[in-house]
Short mmCIF file of C-alpha atoms in Angstrom, two decimals:
data_model
loop_
_atom_site.label_atom_id
_atom_site.label_comp_id
_atom_site.label_asym_id
_atom_site.label_seq_id
_atom_site.Cartn_x
_atom_site.Cartn_y
_atom_site.Cartn_z
CA UNK A 1 -14.48 3.18 -17.34
CA UNK A 2 -15.05 2.99 -13.38
CA UNK A 3 -11.78 2.29 -11.29
CA UNK A 4 -12.96 -0.47 -8.80
CA UNK A 5 -10.83 -1.71 -5.87
CA UNK A 6 -12.01 -4.50 -4.03
CA UNK A 7 -10.02 -5.51 -1.08
CA UNK A 8 -10.51 -9.41 0.22
CA UNK A 9 -11.04 -10.74 -3.57
CA UNK A 10 -9.66 -14.36 -3.63
CA UNK A 11 -13.10 -16.10 -3.26
CA UNK A 12 -16.54 -15.96 -2.20
CA UNK A 13 -18.43 -12.36 -2.07
CA UNK A 14 -15.00 -10.54 -2.75
CA UNK A 15 -14.55 -12.44 -5.81
CA UNK A 16 -17.83 -12.28 -7.00
CA UNK A 17 -17.65 -8.60 -6.84
CA UNK A 18 -14.80 -8.50 -8.75
CA UNK A 19 -16.60 -10.64 -11.54
CA UNK A 20 -19.86 -8.41 -11.41
CA UNK A 21 -17.76 -5.29 -11.77
CA UNK A 22 -15.72 -6.52 -14.63
CA UNK A 23 -18.76 -7.90 -16.58
CA UNK A 24 -19.91 -4.11 -16.03
CA UNK A 25 -16.86 -2.87 -18.02
CA UNK A 26 -14.78 -1.60 -14.88
CA UNK A 27 -11.31 -1.69 -14.71
CA UNK A 28 -10.63 -3.85 -11.05
CA UNK A 29 -7.92 -3.89 -8.50
CA UNK A 30 -8.57 -7.04 -6.78
CA UNK A 31 -6.38 -7.09 -3.53
CA UNK A 32 -5.41 -10.56 -2.12
CA UNK A 33 -2.98 -11.96 0.19
CA UNK A 34 -2.04 -15.37 -1.82
CA UNK A 35 -2.72 -14.82 -5.78
CA UNK A 36 -1.86 -18.11 -6.52
CA UNK A 37 -4.33 -19.78 -4.26
CA UNK A 38 -7.24 -18.36 -6.20
CA UNK A 39 -8.40 -20.24 -9.19
CA UNK A 40 -11.02 -17.90 -9.83
CA UNK A 41 -9.08 -14.67 -10.26
CA UNK A 42 -6.75 -16.47 -12.60
CA UNK A 43 -9.63 -17.55 -14.81
CA UNK A 44 -11.05 -13.84 -14.56
CA UNK A 45 -7.81 -12.58 -15.67
CA UNK A 46 -7.76 -14.87 -18.68
CA UNK A 47 -11.27 -13.32 -19.38
CA UNK A 48 -10.55 -9.88 -19.00
CA UNK A 49 -6.94 -9.10 -19.29
CA UNK A 50 -5.55 -5.85 -18.29
CA UNK A 51 -8.70 -4.65 -16.56
CA UNK A 52 -8.09 -6.92 -13.79
CA UNK A 53 -5.07 -5.86 -11.82
CA UNK A 54 -4.28 -8.23 -8.92
CA UNK A 55 -2.56 -6.66 -5.81
CA UNK A 56 -0.52 -8.97 -3.54
CA UNK A 57 -0.88 -7.69 0.10
CA UNK A 58 -1.75 -8.93 3.37
CA UNK A 59 -4.25 -6.38 4.70
CA UNK A 60 -3.53 -6.55 8.32
CA UNK A 61 0.42 -5.19 8.00
CA UNK A 62 1.17 -1.74 8.86
CA UNK A 63 2.09 -1.04 5.20
CA UNK A 64 -0.90 -2.53 3.57
CA UNK A 65 -2.48 0.99 2.60
CA UNK A 66 0.77 2.47 1.18
CA UNK A 67 1.29 -1.28 -0.81
CA UNK A 68 -1.98 -0.41 -2.75
CA UNK A 69 -1.56 3.23 -3.06
CA UNK A 70 1.74 2.02 -5.09
CA UNK A 71 0.10 -0.23 -6.68
CA UNK A 72 -2.79 2.10 -7.96
CA UNK A 73 0.16 4.26 -9.79
CA UNK A 74 -1.84 7.36 -9.32
CA UNK A 75 -5.03 5.83 -10.45
CA UNK A 76 -8.23 7.37 -8.64
CA UNK A 77 -10.70 5.11 -7.39
CA UNK A 78 -14.66 5.36 -8.15
CA UNK A 79 -15.42 2.63 -5.94
CA UNK A 80 -13.56 0.79 -2.92
CA UNK A 81 -15.16 -1.79 -1.30
CA UNK A 82 -13.44 -3.47 1.67
CA UNK A 83 -14.51 -7.09 2.09
CA UNK A 84 -11.99 -9.00 4.10
CA UNK A 85 -12.90 -10.54 7.34
CA UNK A 86 -12.72 -13.30 9.73
CA UNK A 87 -15.14 -15.48 11.64
CA UNK A 88 -12.98 -15.86 14.75
CA UNK A 89 -12.61 -18.65 17.16
CA UNK A 90 -15.02 -21.62 16.51
CA UNK A 91 -16.37 -21.55 20.08
CA UNK A 92 -17.41 -17.78 20.14
CA UNK A 93 -17.18 -18.06 23.75
CA UNK A 94 -15.77 -15.19 25.91
CA UNK A 95 -15.10 -17.80 28.46
CA UNK A 96 -12.48 -19.75 26.53
CA UNK A 97 -11.32 -17.82 23.48
CA UNK A 98 -7.74 -16.49 24.12
CA UNK A 99 -6.50 -13.04 23.99
CA UNK A 100 -4.74 -13.68 20.86
CA UNK A 101 -8.00 -14.96 19.17
CA UNK A 102 -10.22 -12.01 20.16
CA UNK A 103 -7.54 -9.61 19.39
CA UNK A 104 -7.09 -10.81 16.16
CA UNK A 105 -10.71 -11.23 15.61
CA UNK A 106 -11.37 -7.47 16.25
CA UNK A 107 -8.06 -6.18 14.56
CA UNK A 108 -8.89 -7.84 11.26
CA UNK A 109 -12.74 -7.01 11.25
CA UNK A 110 -12.96 -3.69 12.61
CA UNK A 111 -9.67 -1.77 12.83
CA UNK A 112 -8.19 -2.92 9.48
CA UNK A 113 -10.95 -1.78 7.65
CA UNK A 114 -10.77 1.69 9.01
CA UNK A 115 -7.03 2.09 8.34
CA UNK A 116 -7.21 1.31 4.73
CA UNK A 117 -10.00 3.83 4.62
CA UNK A 118 -7.94 6.56 6.46
CA UNK A 119 -5.06 5.83 3.84
CA UNK A 120 -7.18 5.34 0.78
CA UNK A 121 -9.32 8.21 1.13
CA UNK A 122 -7.05 10.39 -0.65
CA UNK A 123 -7.03 8.17 -3.66
CA UNK A 124 -10.70 8.59 -4.16
CA UNK A 125 -12.38 10.20 -7.27
CA UNK A 126 -15.38 12.79 -7.09
CA UNK A 127 -18.41 11.08 -6.52
CA UNK A 128 -16.77 8.23 -5.10
CA UNK A 129 -18.18 5.31 -3.10
CA UNK A 130 -16.38 3.49 -0.11
CA UNK A 131 -18.19 0.55 1.16
CA UNK A 132 -17.16 -1.69 4.12
CA UNK A 133 -18.49 -5.15 4.79
CA UNK A 134 -20.59 -5.46 7.99
CA UNK A 135 -23.25 -7.87 8.61
CA UNK A 136 -26.82 -7.54 10.37
CA UNK A 137 -25.36 -9.16 13.32
CA UNK A 138 -23.35 -6.04 14.20
CA UNK A 139 -26.72 -4.15 14.39
CA UNK A 140 -27.25 -3.49 18.44
CA UNK A 141 -31.00 -2.59 17.70
CA UNK A 142 -31.70 -6.06 15.85
CA UNK A 143 -29.44 -8.19 18.29
CA UNK A 144 -29.13 -11.05 15.96
CA UNK A 145 -25.55 -12.15 17.48
CA UNK A 146 -26.55 -14.51 20.13
CA UNK A 147 -24.87 -17.34 18.49
CA UNK A 148 -22.06 -15.94 17.38
CA UNK A 149 -21.35 -13.02 19.96
CA UNK A 150 -17.75 -12.39 19.26
CA UNK A 151 -18.18 -11.82 15.52
CA UNK A 152 -21.06 -9.83 15.92
CA UNK A 153 -19.44 -7.59 18.19
CA UNK A 154 -16.29 -7.39 15.94
CA UNK A 155 -18.87 -5.88 13.38
CA UNK A 156 -20.72 -3.76 15.99
CA UNK A 157 -17.05 -2.43 16.59
CA UNK A 158 -16.52 -1.63 13.05
CA UNK A 159 -19.99 0.32 12.76
CA UNK A 160 -19.07 2.05 15.72
CA UNK A 161 -15.62 2.96 14.32
CA UNK A 162 -17.37 4.10 10.93
CA UNK A 163 -20.07 6.46 12.88
CA UNK A 164 -16.86 8.07 14.93
CA UNK A 165 -15.07 8.46 11.72
CA UNK A 166 -17.97 10.11 9.95
CA UNK A 167 -18.41 12.38 12.56
CA UNK A 168 -14.50 13.34 12.70
CA UNK A 169 -14.63 13.99 9.11
CA UNK A 170 -17.71 16.32 9.24
CA UNK A 171 -18.17 18.41 6.33
CA UNK A 172 -14.97 17.32 4.97
CA UNK A 173 -16.08 13.98 4.03
CA UNK A 174 -16.91 14.29 0.07
CA UNK A 175 -17.45 10.76 -0.75
CA UNK A 176 -20.47 8.31 0.05
CA UNK A 177 -19.77 5.66 2.51
CA UNK A 178 -21.90 2.53 3.05
CA UNK A 179 -21.71 -0.11 5.63
CA UNK A 180 -23.10 -3.35 3.64
CA UNK A 181 -24.85 -6.21 5.03
CA UNK A 182 -24.35 -9.02 2.05
CA UNK A 183 -27.20 -11.50 3.66
CA UNK A 184 -25.99 -14.80 4.81
CA UNK A 185 -24.04 -16.18 1.88
CA UNK A 186 -22.97 -19.62 1.06
CA UNK A 187 -19.44 -19.11 1.19
CA UNK A 188 -16.64 -20.77 3.34
CA UNK A 189 -17.59 -18.42 6.23
CA UNK A 190 -21.40 -18.63 5.69
CA UNK A 191 -21.77 -22.44 5.21
CA UNK A 192 -24.02 -24.44 2.78
CA UNK A 193 -26.94 -23.88 4.73
CA UNK A 194 -27.36 -19.76 3.93
CA UNK A 195 -30.13 -18.92 1.74
CA UNK A 196 -28.24 -16.93 -0.69
CA UNK A 197 -25.54 -17.74 -3.30
CA UNK A 198 -22.62 -15.40 -4.07
CA UNK A 199 -24.57 -15.15 -7.67
CA UNK A 200 -27.43 -13.56 -5.63
CA UNK A 201 -25.67 -11.42 -3.15
CA UNK A 202 -22.83 -9.77 -5.28
CA UNK A 203 -25.30 -8.11 -8.07
CA UNK A 204 -27.23 -6.67 -5.23
CA UNK A 205 -24.24 -5.32 -3.38
CA UNK A 206 -22.94 -3.80 -6.52
CA UNK A 207 -26.31 -2.44 -7.40
CA UNK A 208 -26.57 -1.03 -4.01
CA UNK A 209 -23.22 0.77 -4.24
CA UNK A 210 -23.75 1.91 -7.68
CA UNK A 211 -27.44 3.79 -6.59
CA UNK A 212 -25.58 5.57 -3.93
CA UNK A 213 -22.63 6.85 -6.00
CA UNK A 214 -22.55 10.95 -5.74
CA UNK A 215 -24.98 11.09 -3.02
CA UNK A 216 -22.63 11.63 -0.03
CA UNK A 217 -24.77 9.37 2.13
CA UNK A 218 -23.32 7.26 4.84
CA UNK A 219 -25.86 4.60 5.26
CA UNK A 220 -25.89 1.15 6.89
CA UNK A 221 -27.69 -1.10 3.96
CA UNK A 222 -28.22 -4.66 3.03
CA UNK A 223 -27.75 -6.36 -0.44
CA UNK A 224 -31.05 -5.26 -1.75
CA UNK A 225 -30.51 -1.39 -0.81
CA UNK A 226 -32.78 -1.52 2.44
CA UNK A 227 -31.69 0.11 5.55
CA UNK A 228 -30.30 -1.92 8.31
CA UNK A 229 -30.72 -0.38 11.64
CA UNK A 230 -27.64 0.55 13.63
#
């Protein structure tokens, strides 16, 4: 049985990932800030019993990593996917966004995932895959973030930090690391006009993660497993 952690699992893509892994027979640790606010997790818990363990944690707190480690109770993770993120200020305008808004955006989308990765690296099993949810908007080569420049920049920062971390680890990295683009998905963040549903994106992301298990690759890929340029 695979042991899977999904951080940011209360709704949308995160909840979809939890559902897919449970359907595949995995034991899932779903990390959420407010479990009572997720009817989807409540339903899944009723269906799958002890194979779903909900971990209450605000990922932006300094102790988030240690809270998750304690909840794991010594369990080694075969897969860990960090999905949580925010849109940022609605105007997406560097001239009007406040320092607090910009700071919160970059902290949540770029810094927090790396903090968690640093801590949870020691909990990864042999052949594990660590996936971090990014976006093709973070690709400097594609340069698709004109309409959402601050959000795009936060994802570019995330990608840059991951590249630097891989360089720092060098040969000591014994796990696969994937920077993931889920597609434009119909979620609270993606909106109703998005061309993909969670039911289309989440299984593709899981298939991409599973195909990379044991490879020790470091790649930027989308939900179809196709490479996204940095």
